[in-house]
């Protein structure tokens, strides 16, 4: 049967790798646990990035524990965040001609360090504007499965910022959204009447060179680990405390290589942190935008039933996977999931979105309201068609297969598997054949 890895969650007392507490996994077959449970790195899906492995029931000797601690210490960044902040202060005092950035080490260089990097490629005359847009200066870590750094296109970033401002938010917890953070930071420093603030939580420590401890926390969103310990946790807690009625929203755009349950578990902890900042206790959820592909809708709703998916297509600068669709514009599968009232999320009419009065939300231009389903049913922006046998709307390219007794791609094998697909959660196919991905 199909084998898969199941996450058993962040386990109390889990051993740590350089990326914080490891997660507990088990191999499954036909939905049943099979074999020994084991711990593996929470952050790295590529063994080359972190090869931490330990059986759950394995006895680890004192010597190995000590060696591991030493290894973890040695695999922390060479400068601390504090040191990077001091280095930045010195860097901005330098004349333009002495401001260098090493492209190989992805590091701002002070003149005394030039020698050490003499055979590395570097950029010179780093301007203040460049320092204010680190996401342009640093190369995106896209090739690493681990980081999957896909940066917002300016249009989408601007849209998100305007949207949350119009909704009345004054503080943004930016979890894995360095470009949004950067846009907020640079507007705040340039426009006097701009009063939004942002705190960036990200695993990409390179950003600590450009932001203070109040602006950036080195954070792992797969295990809710603050690398800066209690101090960093406290910074986050303080930021979430809604002083003077400054409302907070969390915006996150995680890598989508799986582990939705790990993300959900961390986000619930961030929500709890927000809830606990209030003396009386908030009885609502912290407002949130979770930016993720539409084919994860059912997985996200499993963990956050109060969320709904918006039709807005989030676009990226460097996303190679999803290029131009039939319309000439690239069709991104990435959407906004939110616990805010859908009717308040106003999508740009000039991009073809319109308001459906029955559904009480903005939908994309191709998304037709189906009278039978009584909803605007398209997920991907194309016009979907209603299947009377399935009693629901399906993709235009699907047809009803009497063998499988459901709508699917024309080309498919009629074999059934009883385990749900890893991507969409539906039965009948494996992850590799998931129709959502085609
Ligand atoms: N579209 C966003 C970037 C999203 S890419 C923007 O333009 O701002 C995913 C982001 O998540 C990257 O910044 C990456 O560094 C970060 N990330 C990847 N793995 C992470 C982890 N385990 N914990 C925290 N952040 C992570
Ligand atoms: Zn690791
Ligand atoms: Zn509708
Ligand atoms: Zn329908
Ligand atoms: Zn059908």
PDB file of C-alpha atoms and ligand atoms in Angstrom, residues 42-45 135 141 145-153 157 175-181 200-204 206-207 219-223 227 253-255 263 291 314-316, ligand 1:
ATOM      1  CA  UNK A  42      11.452  20.166  12.028  1.00  0.00           C
ATOM      2  CA  UNK A  43      12.780  22.755   9.626  1.00  0.00           C
ATOM      3  CA  UNK A  44      14.700  20.880   6.953  1.00  0.00           C
ATOM      4  CA  UNK A  45      12.993  18.641   4.482  1.00  0.00           C
ATOM      5  CA  UNK A 135      15.078  41.095   0.351  1.00  0.00           C
ATOM      6  CA  UNK A 141      17.025  30.852  -0.707  1.00  0.00           C
ATOM      7  CA  UNK A 145      13.782  22.932  -0.083  1.00  0.00           C
ATOM      8  CA  UNK A 146      14.203  24.112   3.455  1.00  0.00           C
ATOM      9  CA  UNK A 147      13.620  27.801   2.951  1.00  0.00           C
ATOM     10  CA  UNK A 148      11.611  27.930  -0.246  1.00  0.00           C
ATOM     11  CA  UNK A 149      11.877  31.688  -0.265  1.00  0.00           C
ATOM     12  CA  UNK A 150       9.380  33.040  -2.750  1.00  0.00           C
ATOM     13  CA  UNK A 151       9.071  36.781  -2.598  1.00  0.00           C
ATOM     14  CA  UNK A 152       5.834  38.679  -3.158  1.00  0.00           C
ATOM     15  CA  UNK A 153       5.481  40.605  -6.371  1.00  0.00           C
ATOM     16  CA  UNK A 157       2.654  43.023  -1.359  1.00  0.00           C
ATOM     17  CA  UNK A 175       5.796  35.248  10.054  1.00  0.00           C
ATOM     18  CA  UNK A 176       7.955  34.252   7.088  1.00  0.00           C
ATOM     19  CA  UNK A 177       7.023  37.403   5.151  1.00  0.00           C
ATOM     20  CA  UNK A 178      10.255  39.417   4.941  1.00  0.00           C
ATOM     21  CA  UNK A 179       9.133  41.436   1.961  1.00  0.00           C
ATOM     22  CA  UNK A 180       5.916  42.574   3.615  1.00  0.00           C
ATOM     23  CA  UNK A 181       7.927  43.460   6.717  1.00  0.00           C
ATOM     24  CA  UNK A 200       9.386  39.746  11.458  1.00  0.00           C
ATOM     25  CA  UNK A 201       9.662  36.147  12.624  1.00  0.00           C
ATOM     26  CA  UNK A 202      11.750  34.087  10.196  1.00  0.00           C
ATOM     27  CA  UNK A 203      14.301  31.285  10.172  1.00  0.00           C
ATOM     28  CA  UNK A 204      16.494  33.215   7.749  1.00  0.00           C
ATOM     29  CA  UNK A 206      20.595  36.875   7.397  1.00  0.00           C
ATOM     30  CA  UNK A 207      17.841  39.376   8.187  1.00  0.00           C
ATOM     31  CA  UNK A 219      12.122  31.834  14.690  1.00  0.00           C
ATOM     32  CA  UNK A 220      11.218  28.357  13.468  1.00  0.00           C
ATOM     33  CA  UNK A 221       7.546  28.161  12.538  1.00  0.00           C
ATOM     34  CA  UNK A 222       7.511  24.357  12.388  1.00  0.00           C
ATOM     35  CA  UNK A 223       8.199  23.931  16.089  1.00  0.00           C
ATOM     36  CA  UNK A 227      16.324  30.865  18.790  1.00  0.00           C
ATOM     37  CA  UNK A 253       3.426  32.717   4.011  1.00  0.00           C
ATOM     38  CA  UNK A 254       5.061  29.405   4.929  1.00  0.00           C
ATOM     39  CA  UNK A 255       6.918  27.039   2.622  1.00  0.00           C
ATOM     40  CA  UNK A 263       2.446  24.931  11.136  1.00  0.00           C
ATOM     41  CA  UNK A 291      -1.108  32.580   2.569  1.00  0.00           C
ATOM     42  CA  UNK A 314      -1.061  36.059  -4.599  1.00  0.00           C
ATOM     43  CA  UNK A 315       1.755  36.651  -7.083  1.00  0.00           C
ATOM     44  CA  UNK A 316       5.480  36.165  -6.669  1.00  0.00           C
TER      45      UNK A 316
HETATM   46  N1  LIG B   1       6.232  35.825   0.178  1.00  0.00           N
HETATM   47  C1  LIG B   1       7.004  36.122   1.363  1.00  0.00           C
HETATM   48  C2  LIG B   1       8.111  35.131   1.545  1.00  0.00           C
HETATM   49  C3  LIG B   1       7.585  33.725   1.717  1.00  0.00           C
HETATM   50  S1  LIG B   1       8.818  32.520   1.437  1.00  0.00           S
HETATM   51  C4  LIG B   1       7.543  37.540   1.228  1.00  0.00           C
HETATM   52  O1  LIG B   1       7.762  37.974   0.097  1.00  0.00           O
HETATM   53  O2  LIG B   1       7.725  38.230   2.237  1.00  0.00           O
HETATM   54  C5  LIG B   1       8.851  31.649   2.963  1.00  0.00           C
HETATM   55  C6  LIG B   1       9.530  32.393   4.082  1.00  0.00           C
HETATM   56  O3  LIG B   1       9.497  31.541   5.221  1.00  0.00           O
HETATM   57  C7  LIG B   1      10.991  32.702   3.818  1.00  0.00           C
HETATM   58  O4  LIG B   1      11.285  34.006   4.238  1.00  0.00           O
HETATM   59  C8  LIG B   1      11.744  31.677   4.650  1.00  0.00           C
HETATM   60  O5  LIG B   1      12.993  32.129   5.105  1.00  0.00           O
HETATM   61  C9  LIG B   1      10.782  31.452   5.782  1.00  0.00           C
HETATM   62  N2  LIG B   1      10.908  30.134   6.400  1.00  0.00           N
HETATM   63  C10 LIG B   1      11.187  28.947   5.802  1.00  0.00           C
HETATM   64  N3  LIG B   1      11.203  27.951   6.705  1.00  0.00           N
HETATM   65  C11 LIG B   1      10.928  28.534   7.905  1.00  0.00           C
HETATM   66  C12 LIG B   1      10.824  28.046   9.241  1.00  0.00           C
HETATM   67  N4  LIG B   1      11.009  26.754   9.514  1.00  0.00           N
HETATM   68  N5  LIG B   1      10.533  28.921  10.214  1.00  0.00           N
HETATM   69  C13 LIG B   1      10.366  30.239   9.962  1.00  0.00           C
HETATM   70  N6  LIG B   1      10.471  30.757   8.727  1.00  0.00           N
HETATM   71  C14 LIG B   1      10.739  29.922   7.720  1.00  0.00           C
END
